[in-house]
Amino acid sequence: MLVLGNGPVGQTTALLLAKCRTDVTILDARKQRDAVGSKAIAQHRDVLDVWEHVGAGNAIAKEGLTWSRSRTYYGDTEIFCDSYFESANSPYPAFVNLSQTRTEELLDLRITGNPFINVMWDQTVRDLQQDDSGVRVTASSSDGKLREFSADYVVAACGARSDG
């Protein structure tokens, strides 16, 4: 299995597949993990439940700031306020706030050493071909080297700013 993108969605996909003893290669165009940024900062209870299934939910919830409501403003004017249900069939709060960078670090701790997951940085997907036998992906590194990958399936988890 190939997973394109090593952000939280790609990491989670790989961890869930590895839990089923499926070999996964994660390809990411970046040279390494981003060290800054606050994107994807609100983690919902359902996602925390999934992350705990792969061993990371407690750590993420513990470090995150719990939210019981969200407020939307336009300038200085509050447009609306939503309160979240405290009760659910989960040990987690409705939302926690934690930077994507830290969330990725905590998921990386679960990926590191996992015998079913191979992470390959600096691999920009250039071509993807699918036929009845599976999927072939051509990727290039920053030095121009091309690599070919084959798999039965590919999961695209390339992020909001991906160009493909």
PDB file of C-alpha atoms in Angstrom:
ATOM      1  CA  MET A   1       0.000   0.000   0.000  1.00  0.00           C
ATOM      2  CA  LEU A   2       1.201   3.509  -0.805  1.00  0.00           C
ATOM      3  CA  VAL A   3       0.112   6.591   1.118  1.00  0.00           C
ATOM      4  CA  LEU A   4       0.836   9.935  -0.527  1.00  0.00           C
ATOM      5  CA  GLY A   5       1.364  12.552   2.167  1.00  0.00           C
ATOM      6  CA  ASN A   6       2.821  12.314   5.656  1.00  0.00           C
ATOM      7  CA  GLY A   7       0.535  14.711   7.525  1.00  0.00           C
ATOM      8  CA  PRO A   8      -2.014  13.607  10.129  1.00  0.00           C
ATOM      9  CA  VAL A   9      -4.335  11.928   7.597  1.00  0.00           C
ATOM     10  CA  GLY A  10      -1.503  10.011   5.926  1.00  0.00           C
ATOM     11  CA  GLN A  11       0.032   9.103   9.266  1.00  0.00           C
ATOM     12  CA  THR A  12      -3.299   7.884  10.619  1.00  0.00           C
ATOM     13  CA  THR A  13      -4.002   5.879   7.470  1.00  0.00           C
ATOM     14  CA  ALA A  14      -0.587   4.210   7.669  1.00  0.00           C
ATOM     15  CA  LEU A  15      -0.978   3.431  11.370  1.00  0.00           C
ATOM     16  CA  LEU A  16      -4.422   1.895  10.861  1.00  0.00           C
ATOM     17  CA  LEU A  17      -3.185  -0.232   7.953  1.00  0.00           C
ATOM     18  CA  ALA A  18      -0.113  -1.315   9.927  1.00  0.00           C
ATOM     19  CA  LYS A  19      -2.384  -2.355  12.785  1.00  0.00           C
ATOM     20  CA  CYS A  20      -3.916  -4.786  10.266  1.00  0.00           C
ATOM     21  CA  ARG A  21      -0.387  -6.005   9.424  1.00  0.00           C
ATOM     22  CA  THR A  22      -0.382  -4.327   6.016  1.00  0.00           C
ATOM     23  CA  ASP A  23       2.920  -3.016   4.686  1.00  0.00           C
ATOM     24  CA  VAL A  24       2.717   0.701   3.936  1.00  0.00           C
ATOM     25  CA  THR A  25       5.098   3.136   2.281  1.00  0.00           C
ATOM     26  CA  ILE A  26       4.415   6.819   2.918  1.00  0.00           C
ATOM     27  CA  LEU A  27       5.736   9.237   0.290  1.00  0.00           C
ATOM     28  CA  ASP A  28       6.042  12.939   1.054  1.00  0.00           C
ATOM     29  CA  ALA A  29       7.418  15.723  -1.133  1.00  0.00           C
ATOM     30  CA  ARG A  30       8.890  17.595   1.826  1.00  0.00           C
ATOM     31  CA  LYS A  31      12.484  16.874   2.810  1.00  0.00           C
ATOM     32  CA  GLN A  32      11.505  16.470   6.463  1.00  0.00           C
ATOM     33  CA  ARG A  33       8.786  17.171   8.967  1.00  0.00           C
ATOM     34  CA  ASP A  34       7.764  20.858   9.149  1.00  0.00           C
ATOM     35  CA  ALA A  35       8.943  22.363  12.422  1.00  0.00           C
ATOM     36  CA  VAL A  36       6.520  25.295  12.503  1.00  0.00           C
ATOM     37  CA  GLY A  37       2.896  26.041  11.881  1.00  0.00           C
ATOM     38  CA  SER A  38      -0.481  25.896  13.531  1.00  0.00           C
ATOM     39  CA  LYS A  39      -2.671  24.447  10.801  1.00  0.00           C
ATOM     40  CA  ALA A  40      -5.242  21.774  11.736  1.00  0.00           C
ATOM     41  CA  ILE A  41      -5.265  22.783  15.393  1.00  0.00           C
ATOM     42  CA  ALA A  42      -8.735  21.585  16.432  1.00  0.00           C
ATOM     43  CA  GLN A  43      -8.921  17.854  17.064  1.00  0.00           C
ATOM     44  CA  HIS A  44     -12.427  16.408  17.399  1.00  0.00           C
ATOM     45  CA  ARG A  45     -13.353  13.702  19.899  1.00  0.00           C
ATOM     46  CA  ASP A  46     -14.019  11.145  17.132  1.00  0.00           C
ATOM     47  CA  VAL A  47     -10.515  11.661  15.754  1.00  0.00           C
ATOM     48  CA  LEU A  48      -9.028  11.283  19.229  1.00  0.00           C
ATOM     49  CA  ASP A  49     -10.879   7.957  19.485  1.00  0.00           C
ATOM     50  CA  VAL A  50      -9.325   6.798  16.195  1.00  0.00           C
ATOM     51  CA  TRP A  51      -5.885   7.962  17.303  1.00  0.00           C
ATOM     52  CA  GLU A  52      -6.233   6.035  20.537  1.00  0.00           C
ATOM     53  CA  HIS A  53      -6.958   2.939  18.429  1.00  0.00           C
ATOM     54  CA  VAL A  54      -3.385   3.328  17.136  1.00  0.00           C
ATOM     55  CA  GLY A  55      -1.980   4.347  20.536  1.00  0.00           C
ATOM     56  CA  ALA A  56      -1.767   8.148  20.261  1.00  0.00           C
ATOM     57  CA  GLY A  57      -5.147   9.540  21.383  1.00  0.00           C
ATOM     58  CA  ASN A  58      -4.334   9.848  25.085  1.00  0.00           C
ATOM     59  CA  ALA A  59      -1.076  11.684  24.442  1.00  0.00           C
ATOM     60  CA  ILE A  60      -2.689  14.129  22.019  1.00  0.00           C
ATOM     61  CA  ALA A  61      -5.671  14.765  24.310  1.00  0.00           C
ATOM     62  CA  LYS A  62      -3.414  15.206  27.336  1.00  0.00           C
ATOM     63  CA  GLU A  63      -1.273  17.850  25.637  1.00  0.00           C
ATOM     64  CA  GLY A  64      -4.143  19.642  23.920  1.00  0.00           C
ATOM     65  CA  LEU A  65      -6.136  22.525  25.339  1.00  0.00           C
ATOM     66  CA  THR A  66      -9.740  21.404  25.890  1.00  0.00           C
ATOM     67  CA  TRP A  67     -12.474  23.400  24.165  1.00  0.00           C
ATOM     68  CA  SER A  68     -16.048  23.456  25.387  1.00  0.00           C
ATOM     69  CA  ARG A  69     -17.210  26.077  22.888  1.00  0.00           C
ATOM     70  CA  SER A  70     -16.080  27.876  19.779  1.00  0.00           C
ATOM     71  CA  ARG A  71     -16.653  31.473  18.883  1.00  0.00           C
ATOM     72  CA  THR A  72     -16.624  33.035  15.446  1.00  0.00           C
ATOM     73  CA  TYR A  73     -15.862  36.718  15.109  1.00  0.00           C
ATOM     74  CA  TYR A  74     -15.996  39.238  12.332  1.00  0.00           C
ATOM     75  CA  GLY A  75     -13.616  41.939  13.492  1.00  0.00           C
ATOM     76  CA  ASP A  76     -14.575  42.603  17.107  1.00  0.00           C
ATOM     77  CA  THR A  77     -18.149  41.363  16.684  1.00  0.00           C
ATOM     78  CA  GLU A  78     -19.022  37.831  17.780  1.00  0.00           C
ATOM     79  CA  ILE A  79     -21.085  36.239  14.995  1.00  0.00           C
ATOM     80  CA  PHE A  80     -22.006  33.045  16.829  1.00  0.00           C
ATOM     81  CA  CYS A  81     -20.947  30.755  19.636  1.00  0.00           C
ATOM     82  CA  ASP A  82     -21.293  26.962  19.670  1.00  0.00           C
ATOM     83  CA  SER A  83     -21.147  24.901  22.852  1.00  0.00           C
ATOM     84  CA  TYR A  84     -20.044  21.293  22.640  1.00  0.00           C
ATOM     85  CA  PHE A  85     -21.652  18.333  24.321  1.00  0.00           C
ATOM     86  CA  GLU A  86     -19.626  17.110  27.242  1.00  0.00           C
ATOM     87  CA  SER A  87     -21.168  13.654  27.345  1.00  0.00           C
ATOM     88  CA  ALA A  88     -20.364  11.054  24.732  1.00  0.00           C
ATOM     89  CA  ASN A  89     -19.363   7.434  24.567  1.00  0.00           C
ATOM     90  CA  SER A  90     -15.703   8.473  24.723  1.00  0.00           C
ATOM     91  CA  PRO A  91     -13.210   9.374  27.425  1.00  0.00           C
ATOM     92  CA  TYR A  92     -12.226  12.472  25.433  1.00  0.00           C
ATOM     93  CA  PRO A  93     -13.548  16.030  25.403  1.00  0.00           C
ATOM     94  CA  ALA A  94     -15.444  17.326  22.379  1.00  0.00           C
ATOM     95  CA  PHE A  95     -12.371  19.150  21.040  1.00  0.00           C
ATOM     96  CA  VAL A  96      -8.768  19.740  21.956  1.00  0.00           C
ATOM     97  CA  ASN A  97      -6.515  22.389  20.497  1.00  0.00           C
ATOM     98  CA  LEU A  98      -2.983  21.281  19.645  1.00  0.00           C
ATOM     99  CA  SER A  99      -0.760  22.410  16.797  1.00  0.00           C
ATOM    100  CA  GLN A 100      -0.519  20.136  13.789  1.00  0.00           C
ATOM    101  CA  THR A 101       3.251  20.126  14.240  1.00  0.00           C
ATOM    102  CA  ARG A 102       2.958  18.600  17.712  1.00  0.00           C
ATOM    103  CA  THR A 103       0.195  16.223  16.632  1.00  0.00           C
ATOM    104  CA  GLU A 104       2.437  14.963  13.816  1.00  0.00           C
ATOM    105  CA  GLU A 105       5.321  14.516  16.259  1.00  0.00           C
ATOM    106  CA  LEU A 106       3.147  12.394  18.545  1.00  0.00           C
ATOM    107  CA  LEU A 107       1.934  10.289  15.609  1.00  0.00           C
ATOM    108  CA  ASP A 108       5.552   9.933  14.429  1.00  0.00           C
ATOM    109  CA  LEU A 109       6.365   8.344  17.785  1.00  0.00           C
ATOM    110  CA  ARG A 110       3.888   5.576  16.902  1.00  0.00           C
ATOM    111  CA  ILE A 111       5.287   5.247  13.362  1.00  0.00           C
ATOM    112  CA  THR A 112       8.964   5.114  14.338  1.00  0.00           C
ATOM    113  CA  GLY A 113      10.091   1.524  14.536  1.00  0.00           C
ATOM    114  CA  ASN A 114       6.803   0.140  13.226  1.00  0.00           C
ATOM    115  CA  PRO A 115       7.918  -2.754  11.012  1.00  0.00           C
ATOM    116  CA  PHE A 116       4.987  -2.278   8.630  1.00  0.00           C
ATOM    117  CA  ILE A 117       5.579   1.420   7.867  1.00  0.00           C
ATOM    118  CA  ASN A 118       8.311   2.884   5.662  1.00  0.00           C
ATOM    119  CA  VAL A 119       8.478   6.699   5.421  1.00  0.00           C
ATOM    120  CA  MET A 120      10.200   8.247   2.416  1.00  0.00           C
ATOM    121  CA  TRP A 121      10.751  12.003   2.430  1.00  0.00           C
ATOM    122  CA  ASP A 122      11.727  14.111  -0.591  1.00  0.00           C
ATOM    123  CA  GLN A 123       9.546  12.089  -2.973  1.00  0.00           C
ATOM    124  CA  THR A 124       7.373  14.256  -5.216  1.00  0.00           C
ATOM    125  CA  VAL A 125       4.808  12.260  -7.167  1.00  0.00           C
ATOM    126  CA  ARG A 126       5.210  12.933 -10.897  1.00  0.00           C
ATOM    127  CA  ASP A 127       2.944  10.282 -12.372  1.00  0.00           C
ATOM    128  CA  LEU A 128       0.371   7.758 -11.255  1.00  0.00           C
ATOM    129  CA  GLN A 129      -0.926   4.978 -13.481  1.00  0.00           C
ATOM    130  CA  GLN A 130      -3.610   2.479 -12.577  1.00  0.00           C
ATOM    131  CA  ASP A 131      -4.692  -0.696 -14.319  1.00  0.00           C
ATOM    132  CA  ASP A 132      -6.187  -4.063 -13.359  1.00  0.00           C
ATOM    133  CA  SER A 133      -2.895  -5.181 -11.775  1.00  0.00           C
ATOM    134  CA  GLY A 134      -2.564  -2.217  -9.407  1.00  0.00           C
ATOM    135  CA  VAL A 135      -1.033   1.236  -9.261  1.00  0.00           C
ATOM    136  CA  ARG A 136       2.376   2.495 -10.334  1.00  0.00           C
ATOM    137  CA  VAL A 137       3.714   5.775  -8.997  1.00  0.00           C
ATOM    138  CA  THR A 138       6.724   7.646 -10.324  1.00  0.00           C
ATOM    139  CA  ALA A 139       8.296  10.057  -7.848  1.00  0.00           C
ATOM    140  CA  SER A 140      11.327  12.292  -7.978  1.00  0.00           C
ATOM    141  CA  SER A 141      13.639  13.584  -5.290  1.00  0.00           C
ATOM    142  CA  SER A 142      15.120  17.080  -5.152  1.00  0.00           C
ATOM    143  CA  ASP A 143      18.293  15.813  -6.853  1.00  0.00           C
ATOM    144  CA  GLY A 144      16.221  14.718  -9.856  1.00  0.00           C
ATOM    145  CA  LYS A 145      16.370  10.962  -9.246  1.00  0.00           C
ATOM    146  CA  LEU A 146      13.251   9.103 -10.325  1.00  0.00           C
ATOM    147  CA  ARG A 147      11.872   6.143  -8.385  1.00  0.00           C
ATOM    148  CA  GLU A 148       9.082   3.765  -9.282  1.00  0.00           C
ATOM    149  CA  PHE A 149       6.678   2.386  -6.695  1.00  0.00           C
ATOM    150  CA  SER A 150       4.036  -0.290  -7.215  1.00  0.00           C
ATOM    151  CA  ALA A 151       1.124  -1.201  -4.991  1.00  0.00           C
ATOM    152  CA  ASP A 152      -2.327  -2.699  -5.094  1.00  0.00           C
ATOM    153  CA  TYR A 153      -3.767   0.584  -3.807  1.00  0.00           C
ATOM    154  CA  VAL A 154      -2.804   4.215  -3.226  1.00  0.00           C
ATOM    155  CA  VAL A 155      -4.315   6.584  -0.682  1.00  0.00           C
ATOM    156  CA  ALA A 156      -3.917  10.280  -1.510  1.00  0.00           C
ATOM    157  CA  ALA A 157      -3.533  12.236   1.733  1.00  0.00           C
ATOM    158  CA  CYS A 158      -1.642  15.132   0.227  1.00  0.00           C
ATOM    159  CA  GLY A 159      -3.170  17.977   2.189  1.00  0.00           C
ATOM    160  CA  ALA A 160      -5.183  21.083   1.445  1.00  0.00           C
ATOM    161  CA  ARG A 161      -2.434  22.834  -0.511  1.00  0.00           C
ATOM    162  CA  SER A 162      -1.529  19.892  -2.694  1.00  0.00           C
ATOM    163  CA  ASP A 163      -1.492  20.395  -6.426  1.00  0.00           C
ATOM    164  CA  GLY A 164      -2.544  16.871  -7.185  1.00  0.00           C
TER     165      GLY A 164
END
